[in-house]
Coordinates of C-alpha atoms in Angstrom, one line a residue:
M11 CA 0.0 0.0 0.0
M12 CA 1.4 3.4 -0.9
L13 CA 2.3 5.7 1.9
K14 CA 0.7 9.0 2.4
D15 CA 4.1 10.4 3.4
P16 CA 6.8 8.5 1.4
S17 CA 9.5 10.7 3.0
T18 CA 9.3 8.4 6.1
K19 CA 10.7 5.5 3.9
Y20 CA 12.5 7.1 1.0
R21 CA 15.2 9.9 0.8
H22 CA 15.2 12.6 -1.8
F23 CA 18.3 12.2 -4.0
A24 CA 21.3 14.3 -3.4
T25 CA 22.1 17.2 -5.7
V26 CA 25.4 18.6 -6.8
D27 CA 26.6 22.0 -5.8
L28 CA 27.6 23.3 -9.2
P29 CA 26.1 26.8 -9.7
D30 CA 28.4 27.5 -12.6
R31 CA 27.4 24.4 -14.6
T32 CA 27.9 24.8 -18.3
W33 CA 26.3 21.7 -19.8
P34 CA 22.7 23.2 -20.2
G35 CA 24.0 25.7 -22.8
R36 CA 25.9 23.1 -24.9
V37 CA 24.7 21.6 -28.1
Q38 CA 25.6 18.0 -29.2
K39 CA 27.3 18.2 -32.6
V40 CA 28.8 14.7 -33.0
A41 CA 27.8 11.2 -32.0
P42 CA 29.5 9.6 -29.0
T43 CA 31.4 6.4 -29.3
W44 CA 28.8 3.6 -29.0
C45 CA 29.4 0.3 -27.2
S46 CA 26.7 -2.3 -27.4
V47 CA 26.3 -4.4 -24.3
D48 CA 23.4 -6.5 -25.7
M49 CA 25.3 -9.7 -25.5
R50 CA 26.5 -9.2 -21.9
D51 CA 24.2 -6.8 -19.9
G52 CA 21.3 -7.5 -22.1
N53 CA 21.8 -11.2 -22.3
Q54 CA 22.0 -11.7 -18.6
A55 CA 18.6 -10.1 -18.3
L56 CA 16.8 -12.5 -20.7
I57 CA 14.4 -15.1 -19.5
E58 CA 16.2 -17.5 -21.8
P59 CA 19.8 -16.3 -22.3
M60 CA 21.1 -16.5 -25.9
N61 CA 22.8 -19.7 -27.1
A62 CA 25.9 -19.6 -29.3
E63 CA 23.9 -19.4 -32.5
R64 CA 21.8 -16.5 -31.3
K65 CA 24.8 -14.6 -29.9
R66 CA 26.7 -15.0 -33.2
R67 CA 23.6 -13.8 -35.1
F68 CA 23.4 -10.8 -32.8
F69 CA 27.1 -10.0 -33.2
D70 CA 26.8 -10.0 -37.0
L71 CA 23.8 -7.7 -36.8
L72 CA 25.7 -5.2 -34.5
V73 CA 28.6 -5.2 -37.0
K74 CA 26.2 -4.6 -39.9
V75 CA 24.6 -1.7 -38.0
G76 CA 28.0 -0.1 -37.5
F77 CA 29.0 -0.7 -33.9
K78 CA 32.8 -0.5 -33.4
Q79 CA 32.8 -1.6 -29.8
I80 CA 30.8 -4.6 -28.8
E81 CA 30.8 -6.2 -25.3
V82 CA 30.5 -9.9 -26.1
G83 CA 30.1 -11.4 -22.7
F84 CA 31.5 -12.4 -19.3
P85 CA 33.9 -15.2 -20.4
A86 CA 35.0 -16.1 -16.9
A87 CA 31.4 -16.5 -15.7
S88 CA 30.1 -19.2 -18.0
Q89 CA 31.5 -21.9 -20.4
T90 CA 29.0 -20.7 -23.0
D91 CA 30.5 -17.2 -23.0
F92 CA 34.0 -18.6 -22.9
D93 CA 33.4 -20.9 -25.9
Y94 CA 31.6 -18.2 -27.9
L95 CA 34.5 -15.8 -27.4
R96 CA 37.0 -18.4 -28.5
E97 CA 34.9 -19.1 -31.6
L98 CA 34.8 -15.4 -32.6
I99 CA 38.6 -15.1 -32.2
E100 CA 39.6 -18.4 -33.9
S101 CA 37.2 -18.1 -36.8
G102 CA 38.4 -14.5 -37.6
A103 CA 34.9 -13.2 -37.2
I104 CA 35.9 -9.9 -35.7
P105 CA 36.3 -7.2 -38.4
D106 CA 39.5 -5.1 -38.3
D107 CA 37.6 -2.0 -37.3
V108 CA 35.7 -3.6 -34.4
T109 CA 37.0 -4.0 -30.9
I110 CA 35.4 -6.5 -28.6
Q111 CA 34.9 -5.9 -24.9
V112 CA 34.7 -8.4 -22.1
M113 CA 33.8 -7.9 -18.5
T114 CA 35.3 -9.4 -15.3
Q115 CA 34.9 -9.0 -11.6
A116 CA 37.9 -7.8 -9.6
R117 CA 39.0 -11.4 -8.6
T118 CA 42.3 -12.9 -9.5
H119 CA 41.1 -16.2 -10.9
L120 CA 38.3 -14.6 -12.9
I121 CA 40.8 -12.1 -14.4
E122 CA 43.2 -14.9 -15.4
R123 CA 40.3 -16.9 -16.9
T124 CA 39.3 -13.8 -18.9
F125 CA 42.8 -13.4 -20.4
E126 CA 42.8 -17.1 -21.2
A127 CA 39.6 -16.6 -23.2
L128 CA 41.1 -13.5 -25.0
K129 CA 44.3 -15.3 -26.2
G130 CA 45.1 -14.3 -29.7
V131 CA 42.5 -11.5 -30.0
P132 CA 43.7 -8.6 -32.1
R133 CA 42.1 -5.9 -30.0
A134 CA 40.1 -5.9 -26.8
I135 CA 38.7 -3.8 -24.0
V136 CA 39.0 -5.5 -20.6
H137 CA 36.3 -4.1 -18.3
V138 CA 36.6 -4.6 -14.6
Y139 CA 34.2 -3.2 -11.9
N140 CA 33.7 -3.2 -8.2
A141 CA 30.9 -1.9 -6.0
T142 CA 31.6 1.6 -4.7
A143 CA 28.2 2.9 -3.6
P144 CA 27.7 3.1 0.2
V145 CA 24.8 0.7 0.2
F146 CA 26.9 -2.0 -1.5
R147 CA 30.0 -1.3 0.5
E148 CA 28.1 -1.5 3.8
V149 CA 25.3 -4.0 3.1
V150 CA 26.6 -6.4 0.5
F151 CA 30.4 -6.5 0.9
G152 CA 31.2 -5.1 4.3
V153 CA 34.2 -3.0 3.2
D154 CA 35.2 0.5 4.0
R155 CA 36.5 3.1 1.5
A156 CA 40.1 1.9 1.8
G157 CA 39.1 -1.7 1.3
C158 CA 37.1 -0.7 -1.8
I159 CA 40.0 1.2 -3.3
G160 CA 42.3 -1.8 -2.6
I161 CA 40.0 -4.1 -4.6
A162 CA 40.0 -1.8 -7.6
T163 CA 43.8 -1.1 -7.6
Q164 CA 44.7 -4.7 -7.1
A165 CA 42.6 -5.8 -10.0
T166 CA 44.1 -3.0 -12.1
R167 CA 47.6 -4.1 -11.2
E168 CA 46.8 -7.7 -12.3
I169 CA 45.2 -6.7 -15.5
K170 CA 48.0 -4.4 -16.5
A171 CA 50.5 -7.1 -15.9
L172 CA 48.6 -9.6 -18.1
M173 CA 48.3 -7.0 -20.8
Q174 CA 52.0 -6.4 -20.7
A175 CA 52.6 -10.2 -20.9
N176 CA 50.5 -10.4 -24.1
P177 CA 51.8 -7.5 -26.2
Q178 CA 50.5 -9.0 -29.5
T179 CA 47.0 -7.7 -28.6
Q180 CA 46.1 -4.0 -28.7
W181 CA 44.6 -3.6 -25.2
T182 CA 42.3 -1.0 -23.7
Y183 CA 41.5 -0.9 -20.0
Q184 CA 38.1 0.1 -18.6
Y185 CA 37.1 0.6 -15.0
S186 CA 33.6 1.1 -13.6
P187 CA 32.9 2.3 -10.1
E188 CA 29.6 0.5 -9.5
T189 CA 27.3 2.3 -9.2
F190 CA 28.7 5.8 -9.8
C191 CA 25.4 7.7 -9.7
F192 CA 24.9 7.1 -5.9
T193 CA 28.5 6.8 -4.9
E194 CA 29.6 9.9 -3.0
L195 CA 31.2 12.2 -5.6
D196 CA 34.4 12.7 -3.7
F197 CA 34.8 8.9 -3.3
G198 CA 33.9 8.2 -6.9
L199 CA 36.7 10.6 -7.9
E200 CA 39.1 9.2 -5.3
I201 CA 38.8 5.6 -6.4
C202 CA 39.0 6.4 -10.1
E203 CA 42.1 8.5 -9.5
A204 CA 43.6 5.6 -7.6
V205 CA 43.0 3.3 -10.6
I206 CA 44.5 6.0 -12.9
D207 CA 47.6 6.1 -10.7
E208 CA 47.9 2.3 -10.9
F209 CA 47.3 1.9 -14.6
Q210 CA 49.2 5.1 -15.8
P211 CA 47.3 5.9 -19.0
T212 CA 48.6 8.5 -21.4
P213 CA 47.1 10.6 -24.2
C214 CA 48.3 7.9 -26.7
N215 CA 47.2 5.0 -24.5
K216 CA 43.9 6.1 -22.9
M217 CA 41.9 4.1 -20.5
I218 CA 38.1 4.3 -20.1
L219 CA 36.4 5.4 -17.0
N220 CA 32.8 4.1 -17.3
L221 CA 30.5 5.9 -14.9
P222 CA 27.3 3.8 -14.5
T223 CA 23.8 4.7 -13.5
T224 CA 23.3 1.0 -12.9
V225 CA 20.2 1.8 -10.9
E226 CA 18.7 5.2 -11.9
V227 CA 18.0 7.1 -8.7
A228 CA 17.9 10.8 -9.7
T229 CA 16.8 13.1 -12.5
A230 CA 18.9 13.3 -15.6
N231 CA 20.1 16.8 -14.8
V232 CA 21.6 15.7 -11.5
F233 CA 23.6 13.0 -13.3
A234 CA 24.8 15.6 -15.8
D235 CA 26.0 17.7 -12.9
Q236 CA 27.8 14.7 -11.6
I237 CA 29.5 14.1 -14.9
E238 CA 30.5 17.7 -15.4
W239 CA 31.9 17.9 -11.8
F240 CA 33.8 14.7 -12.4
C241 CA 35.3 15.9 -15.7
R242 CA 36.4 19.1 -14.1
H243 CA 38.2 17.4 -11.2
V244 CA 39.6 14.1 -12.5
K245 CA 43.4 14.1 -13.0
K246 CA 44.9 13.3 -16.4
R247 CA 41.7 14.2 -18.1
D248 CA 43.5 14.0 -21.5
S249 CA 44.4 10.4 -20.8
V250 CA 40.9 9.1 -20.0
I251 CA 37.7 8.5 -21.9
I252 CA 34.6 9.3 -19.9
S253 CA 31.9 6.7 -20.6
V254 CA 28.4 6.4 -19.2
H255 CA 26.2 3.3 -18.8
P256 CA 22.6 4.5 -18.0
H257 CA 19.8 2.2 -17.0
N258 CA 16.2 3.2 -17.2
D259 CA 14.7 2.6 -13.7
R260 CA 13.1 6.1 -13.6
G261 CA 12.2 6.0 -17.3
T262 CA 14.8 8.7 -18.2
G263 CA 17.7 6.7 -19.5
V264 CA 17.7 8.4 -22.8
A265 CA 17.7 11.9 -21.2
T266 CA 20.4 10.8 -18.8
A267 CA 22.7 9.7 -21.6
E268 CA 22.0 12.8 -23.7
Q269 CA 22.6 15.2 -20.9
A270 CA 25.7 13.3 -19.8
C271 CA 27.2 13.8 -23.3
L272 CA 26.5 17.5 -23.0
A273 CA 28.3 17.4 -19.6
G274 CA 31.5 15.8 -21.0
A275 CA 30.8 12.0 -21.6
E276 CA 32.4 10.8 -24.8
R277 CA 31.1 7.3 -24.9
V278 CA 27.7 5.5 -24.2
E279 CA 27.1 1.9 -23.4
G280 CA 23.6 0.6 -24.1
T281 CA 21.5 -1.9 -25.9
L282 CA 19.2 -2.0 -28.9
F283 CA 15.6 -1.3 -27.9
G284 CA 16.7 -0.8 -24.3
N285 CA 16.8 -4.5 -23.2
G286 CA 18.4 -5.1 -19.8
E287 CA 17.7 -5.8 -16.2
R288 CA 14.6 -4.3 -14.5
T289 CA 13.5 -1.5 -16.9
G290 CA 16.5 -2.0 -19.1
N291 CA 19.6 -0.2 -20.4
V292 CA 19.5 3.0 -22.3
D293 CA 18.2 2.4 -25.9
I294 CA 21.0 3.2 -28.4
L295 CA 18.5 3.1 -31.3
T296 CA 16.6 6.0 -29.7
L297 CA 19.7 7.9 -28.9
A298 CA 21.1 7.5 -32.4
M299 CA 17.9 8.5 -34.2
N300 CA 17.5 11.5 -31.9
L301 CA 20.8 12.7 -33.2
Y302 CA 19.8 11.8 -36.8
T303 CA 16.6 13.9 -36.6
S304 CA 18.7 16.8 -35.3
G305 CA 20.8 16.6 -38.5
I306 CA 23.7 14.8 -36.9
S307 CA 25.0 11.5 -38.3
P308 CA 24.8 8.9 -35.5
E309 CA 27.5 6.7 -37.3
L310 CA 25.0 3.8 -37.0
D311 CA 22.8 2.6 -39.9
F312 CA 19.2 1.8 -39.2
S313 CA 18.1 2.0 -42.8
D314 CA 16.3 -1.3 -42.5
I315 CA 14.8 -1.1 -39.1
I316 CA 12.3 -3.9 -39.7
H317 CA 15.2 -6.3 -40.3
V318 CA 17.0 -5.0 -37.2
Q319 CA 13.8 -5.4 -35.1
R320 CA 13.2 -8.9 -36.3
E321 CA 16.7 -10.0 -35.6
V322 CA 16.7 -8.5 -32.1
E323 CA 13.4 -10.1 -31.3
Y324 CA 14.7 -13.5 -32.5
C325 CA 17.9 -13.3 -30.5
N326 CA 16.3 -11.8 -27.3
Q327 CA 13.0 -13.7 -27.6
L328 CA 11.3 -10.5 -26.6
P329 CA 8.7 -8.5 -28.5
T330 CA 9.1 -4.8 -29.5
H331 CA 6.4 -2.6 -28.0
P332 CA 4.2 -1.1 -30.8
R333 CA 4.9 2.4 -29.4
H334 CA 8.6 2.0 -29.1
P335 CA 10.3 5.2 -30.4
Y336 CA 11.3 5.0 -34.1
A337 CA 10.8 1.2 -34.4
G338 CA 7.3 0.3 -33.0
E339 CA 4.6 -0.8 -35.5
L340 CA 2.5 2.2 -34.6
V341 CA 5.0 5.0 -34.1
F342 CA 4.4 6.5 -37.6
T343 CA 0.7 5.9 -37.4
A344 CA -2.0 8.5 -36.8
F345 CA -5.6 7.5 -35.9
S346 CA -6.7 10.9 -34.7
G347 CA -8.7 12.9 -37.3
S348 CA -6.9 16.2 -36.6
H349 CA -3.5 14.5 -36.8
Q350 CA -4.4 12.8 -40.0
D351 CA -5.5 16.0 -41.6
A352 CA -2.3 17.8 -40.6
I353 CA -0.1 14.9 -41.9
K354 CA -2.1 14.9 -45.2
K355 CA -1.5 18.6 -45.7
G356 CA 2.2 18.2 -44.8
F357 CA 2.7 15.6 -47.5
A358 CA 0.8 17.8 -50.0
R359 CA 3.2 20.7 -49.3
R360 CA 6.3 18.4 -49.5
R361 CA 5.3 17.4 -53.0
D362 CA 6.0 21.0 -54.0
N363 CA 9.5 20.9 -52.3
P364 CA 10.6 17.3 -52.1
D365 CA 14.3 18.2 -51.4
G366 CA 13.7 20.7 -48.6
Y367 CA 13.8 20.2 -44.9
W368 CA 11.5 17.5 -43.5
E369 CA 8.6 19.3 -42.0
I370 CA 5.6 17.0 -41.7
P371 CA 3.3 17.5 -38.7
Y372 CA 3.5 14.6 -36.2
L373 CA 6.2 12.8 -38.1
P374 CA 9.7 13.9 -36.7
I375 CA 11.4 11.6 -39.2
D376 CA 10.7 10.3 -42.7
P377 CA 9.7 6.7 -42.3
A378 CA 11.4 5.9 -45.6
D379 CA 14.8 6.8 -44.0
M380 CA 14.4 3.7 -41.8
G381 CA 13.1 1.5 -44.6
R382 CA 9.4 1.9 -43.7
N383 CA 6.8 2.8 -46.2
Y384 CA 3.9 5.2 -45.8
E385 CA 1.1 2.6 -45.8
A386 CA 0.9 2.6 -42.0
V387 CA 1.2 6.4 -41.5
I388 CA -2.6 6.9 -41.4
R389 CA -5.0 4.2 -40.2
V390 CA -8.7 4.7 -39.6
N391 CA -10.9 3.9 -36.7
S392 CA -13.7 5.7 -34.9
Q393 CA -11.4 8.5 -33.8
S394 CA -10.4 9.3 -37.4
G395 CA -11.6 12.1 -39.7
K396 CA -11.8 13.1 -43.3
G397 CA -8.1 13.7 -43.6
G398 CA -7.2 10.1 -42.8
V399 CA -9.8 8.6 -45.1
A400 CA -8.7 10.9 -47.9
Y401 CA -5.1 10.1 -47.4
L402 CA -5.7 6.4 -47.7
L403 CA -7.7 6.8 -50.9
E404 CA -4.9 9.1 -52.3
Q405 CA -2.5 6.1 -51.9
Q406 CA -4.9 4.4 -54.5
G407 CA -4.8 7.4 -56.8
I408 CA -8.1 8.8 -55.7
V409 CA -7.9 12.5 -54.7
L410 CA -11.2 13.5 -53.2
P411 CA -12.5 17.1 -53.3
R412 CA -12.7 18.6 -49.9
R413 CA -16.5 18.4 -49.6
L414 CA -16.5 14.8 -50.8
Q415 CA -13.9 14.1 -48.1
M416 CA -16.4 15.3 -45.6
E417 CA -19.3 13.4 -47.2
F418 CA -17.4 10.1 -47.5
S419 CA -15.7 10.2 -44.1
G420 CA -19.2 10.3 -42.5
L421 CA -19.9 7.0 -44.3
V422 CA -16.6 5.5 -43.1
Q423 CA -17.2 6.8 -39.5
R424 CA -20.5 4.9 -39.4
V425 CA -18.7 1.8 -40.5
A426 CA -16.1 2.2 -37.9
D427 CA -18.6 2.9 -35.1
A428 CA -20.6 -0.2 -36.2
K429 CA -17.5 -2.5 -36.2
G430 CA -15.8 -1.0 -33.2
Q431 CA -12.4 -1.6 -34.7
E432 CA -9.9 -0.3 -37.2
V433 CA -11.2 0.2 -40.8
T434 CA -8.5 -0.9 -43.2
S435 CA -7.6 0.8 -46.4
E436 CA -9.0 -2.1 -48.3
M437 CA -12.3 -1.7 -46.5
I438 CA -12.3 2.0 -47.3
L439 CA -11.7 1.4 -51.0
S440 CA -14.4 -1.2 -51.1
S441 CA -16.9 1.1 -49.4
F442 CA -16.0 3.9 -51.8
T443 CA -16.3 1.6 -54.8
N444 CA -19.6 0.2 -53.7
D445 CA -21.2 3.6 -52.8
Y446 CA -19.9 5.8 -55.6
L447 CA -18.5 3.7 -58.5
Q448 CA -20.6 0.6 -58.7
R449 CA -22.8 0.7 -61.8
G450 CA -26.4 -0.4 -62.0
K451 CA -27.7 0.8 -58.6
P452 CA -30.2 1.5 -60.1
Y453 CA -29.1 3.1 -63.3
T454 CA -26.5 2.5 -66.0
L455 CA -25.9 4.9 -68.9
T456 CA -25.2 3.4 -72.3
Q457 CA -24.7 4.5 -75.8
P458 CA -24.2 8.2 -75.2
V459 CA -24.1 10.4 -78.3
I460 CA -23.0 14.0 -78.0
T461 CA -23.2 16.7 -80.7
T462 CA -22.2 20.3 -80.4
G463 CA -23.5 23.2 -82.4
D464 CA -24.4 26.9 -82.3
A465 CA -27.4 26.1 -80.2
G466 CA -25.4 24.3 -77.5
T467 CA -24.5 20.7 -76.7
C468 CA -27.0 17.9 -77.3
I469 CA -26.9 14.5 -75.7
S470 CA -28.8 11.3 -76.1
A471 CA -28.3 8.1 -74.4
Q472 CA -30.0 4.9 -73.1
L473 CA -30.6 4.7 -69.3
A474 CA -30.9 1.1 -68.4
F475 CA -32.4 -0.1 -65.1
E476 CA -33.9 -3.4 -63.8
G477 CA -37.0 -4.1 -65.9
G478 CA -36.2 -1.9 -68.9
R479 CA -34.6 1.3 -70.2
V480 CA -35.5 4.8 -71.3
T481 CA -34.0 7.2 -73.8
L482 CA -32.6 10.3 -72.4
A483 CA -32.3 13.4 -74.5
G484 CA -31.3 16.9 -73.5
K485 CA -29.5 20.1 -74.4
G486 CA -27.3 22.5 -72.4
N487 CA -24.2 24.6 -72.5
G488 CA -22.0 21.5 -72.1
P489 CA -22.3 17.7 -71.8
L490 CA -23.1 17.7 -68.1
A491 CA -25.7 20.4 -68.4
G492 CA -27.2 18.5 -71.3
L493 CA -27.4 15.3 -69.3
A494 CA -28.9 17.1 -66.3
N495 CA -31.6 18.5 -68.6
A496 CA -32.2 15.0 -70.0
F497 CA -32.8 13.6 -66.5
A498 CA -35.1 16.5 -65.8
A499 CA -37.2 15.6 -68.8
Q500 CA -37.8 12.2 -67.1
G501 CA -38.8 13.9 -63.8
L502 CA -35.4 13.7 -62.1
S503 CA -34.5 17.3 -61.5
F504 CA -31.3 18.5 -59.9
D505 CA -28.6 21.1 -60.4
I506 CA -24.9 20.5 -60.9
A507 CA -23.1 22.3 -58.1
D508 CA -19.5 21.4 -58.6
Y509 CA -17.1 19.4 -60.8
H510 CA -13.6 18.1 -60.4
E511 CA -11.5 15.6 -62.3
H512 CA -7.9 14.2 -62.4
A513 CA -5.8 11.5 -63.9
V514 CA -5.4 8.3 -61.8
R515 CA -1.9 7.7 -63.2
D516 CA 0.4 9.4 -65.6
G517 CA 1.0 8.5 -69.2
A518 CA -0.9 7.8 -72.3
E519 CA -2.8 5.0 -70.6
A520 CA -4.0 7.1 -67.7
E521 CA -7.5 6.7 -66.4
A522 CA -9.6 9.7 -65.5
I523 CA -11.7 10.0 -62.4
A524 CA -14.4 12.7 -62.2
Y525 CA -16.4 14.0 -59.3
V526 CA -19.8 15.7 -59.8
E527 CA -21.7 17.3 -56.9
I528 CA -25.4 17.8 -57.4
R529 CA -28.0 19.7 -55.5
V530 CA -31.4 18.0 -55.0
H531 CA -34.1 19.8 -53.0
G532 CA -31.4 21.9 -51.3
Q533 CA -29.2 18.9 -50.4
L534 CA -25.8 18.3 -51.8
L535 CA -24.2 15.0 -52.7
F536 CA -21.5 13.6 -54.9
G537 CA -21.2 11.1 -57.7
V538 CA -18.0 9.6 -59.1
G539 CA -17.1 8.2 -62.4
R540 CA -13.9 6.5 -63.7
D541 CA -13.0 5.7 -67.3
N542 CA -10.2 5.9 -69.8
S543 CA -12.1 8.9 -71.3
S544 CA -12.5 12.0 -69.1
L545 CA -15.8 12.8 -70.8
Q546 CA -17.2 9.3 -70.1
A547 CA -16.0 9.6 -66.5
S548 CA -17.8 12.8 -66.1
L549 CA -21.1 11.4 -67.5
Q550 CA -20.7 8.4 -65.2
A551 CA -20.2 10.7 -62.3
V552 CA -23.6 12.4 -63.0
V553 CA -25.3 9.0 -63.2
S554 CA -23.5 8.0 -59.9
A555 CA -24.9 11.1 -58.2
V556 CA -28.4 10.4 -59.5
C557 CA -28.2 6.8 -58.3
R558 CA -27.1 7.8 -54.8
A559 CA -29.9 10.5 -54.6
T560 CA -32.4 7.8 -55.7
R561 CA -31.2 5.3 -53.1
Q562 CA -31.4 8.0 -50.4
G563 CA -35.0 8.9 -51.5
L564 CA -34.2 12.4 -52.8
L565 CA -35.3 11.4 -56.3
E566 CA -38.2 9.2 -57.3
P567 CA -37.2 6.1 -59.2
I568 CA -38.2 5.7 -62.8
G569 CA -40.9 3.1 -62.8
D570 CA -43.8 1.5 -64.7
A571 CA -45.4 5.0 -65.3
V572 CA -42.5 5.7 -67.7
A573 CA -42.5 4.3 -71.2
V574 CA -40.2 1.3 -71.2
L575 CA -38.4 0.2 -74.4
N576 CA -37.7 -3.5 -74.6

């Protein structure tokens, strides 16, 4: 049961006294160095950890995406990880521009086993950690500050000796004070500097200081303050790479990583889609695409996000949430009517300037940049409006006039309300065809003959219906006016209020589609015609409107009182 006064059980996080902080005014201009920890940190959080086949498949995916640093496991912790690492090395699977990373605890036998697994590797980052936060020192390990520093420096000494004993490999050393974000700042600095003194990095042989928010306990701005403070005070700053490893316990892992980079971090460890223990690691996909949509190359390639998503789901045996940033099935989809209308207008404007900046309402990125198409951008349900319906028809080459958008969307709305579910583009097209384009409900125009002279345009045609047909004849200032007068001669009176037409596709074989709006007893409604001839399409559109007015009871049907020709 939640407490009315949670302050009796939980402390507010400590802040940093940094009144002259500079990170809020900085702008990220380049991508950080990325390190994927999917196969170590992400793997240990899976219900079913990856086998060798899935790990190799994941490794190949990470290489294809463009990761240059990949943490492949904890080889001293399991035979599976050990054997997998040996297979990568012995098969020559590690590209020349990729450095693998392995993790070990600060224990002599585990460090030795780790170097045994790394034998013959061309390049490697050896990552060691020990718990530095007070709750771990006091509750878990029962060591004081001096004891904690001793663990870190002893491990560093052993790792440095083993690196020197294996000079054929290009080594990088990485140390993590676990967990930095709620380790006292002065002690976090003290233990890192003790490790620096032991390892003796140089500007030409830098080491990595990885500062984890293994359990996220404060707001992102507080962590950024911690990083800026640390960067200001750490010795040999030019000889160390500041890395961060954010988790997502408070749901702000992405913000934590972004603000940490503004504060001086040069490297980010994370996973694809944010997999990891509890609420997961920071999602590198989101971080990378946030840079991309700011005009900054992330140095990672997510051009085929569907393939990436499927591979990660296969390897992790975990689904991707449909609302996951950039990759979820629904992230480029609008159901809301106002959103759909705005998106439709945005695409219309972009057609006039296809090479300009991307400025489409509600779409921060062009789905095509990630290998997605526009089919799912707008989907229709009971929350949708005319813009969404019109957009989906436009994908079929049918560009509705605005008032017809309003008229037809009302029909689709009734369908959506009745079904209580999404209305697909196929259902919309079928509804449009049945209501506007289907011939013979109840009339079909055949054998039209049009002549034009000084007196105007004359038209004659056969109007077929169930049970017979009649001859239509009329004259007007154009074919449509002539046909309207021909209907009036049969007792079907209406006015033509508006007319539109367009080609369905380009070229000599293009079809025409015509839209005719008629006014019957003060009410407006549309008819639609489609034909290889624009004239025939326009005539069919008039008949379509008459059919719809008849079905709605606005016009009396032609019946037995009318002469029928057999």
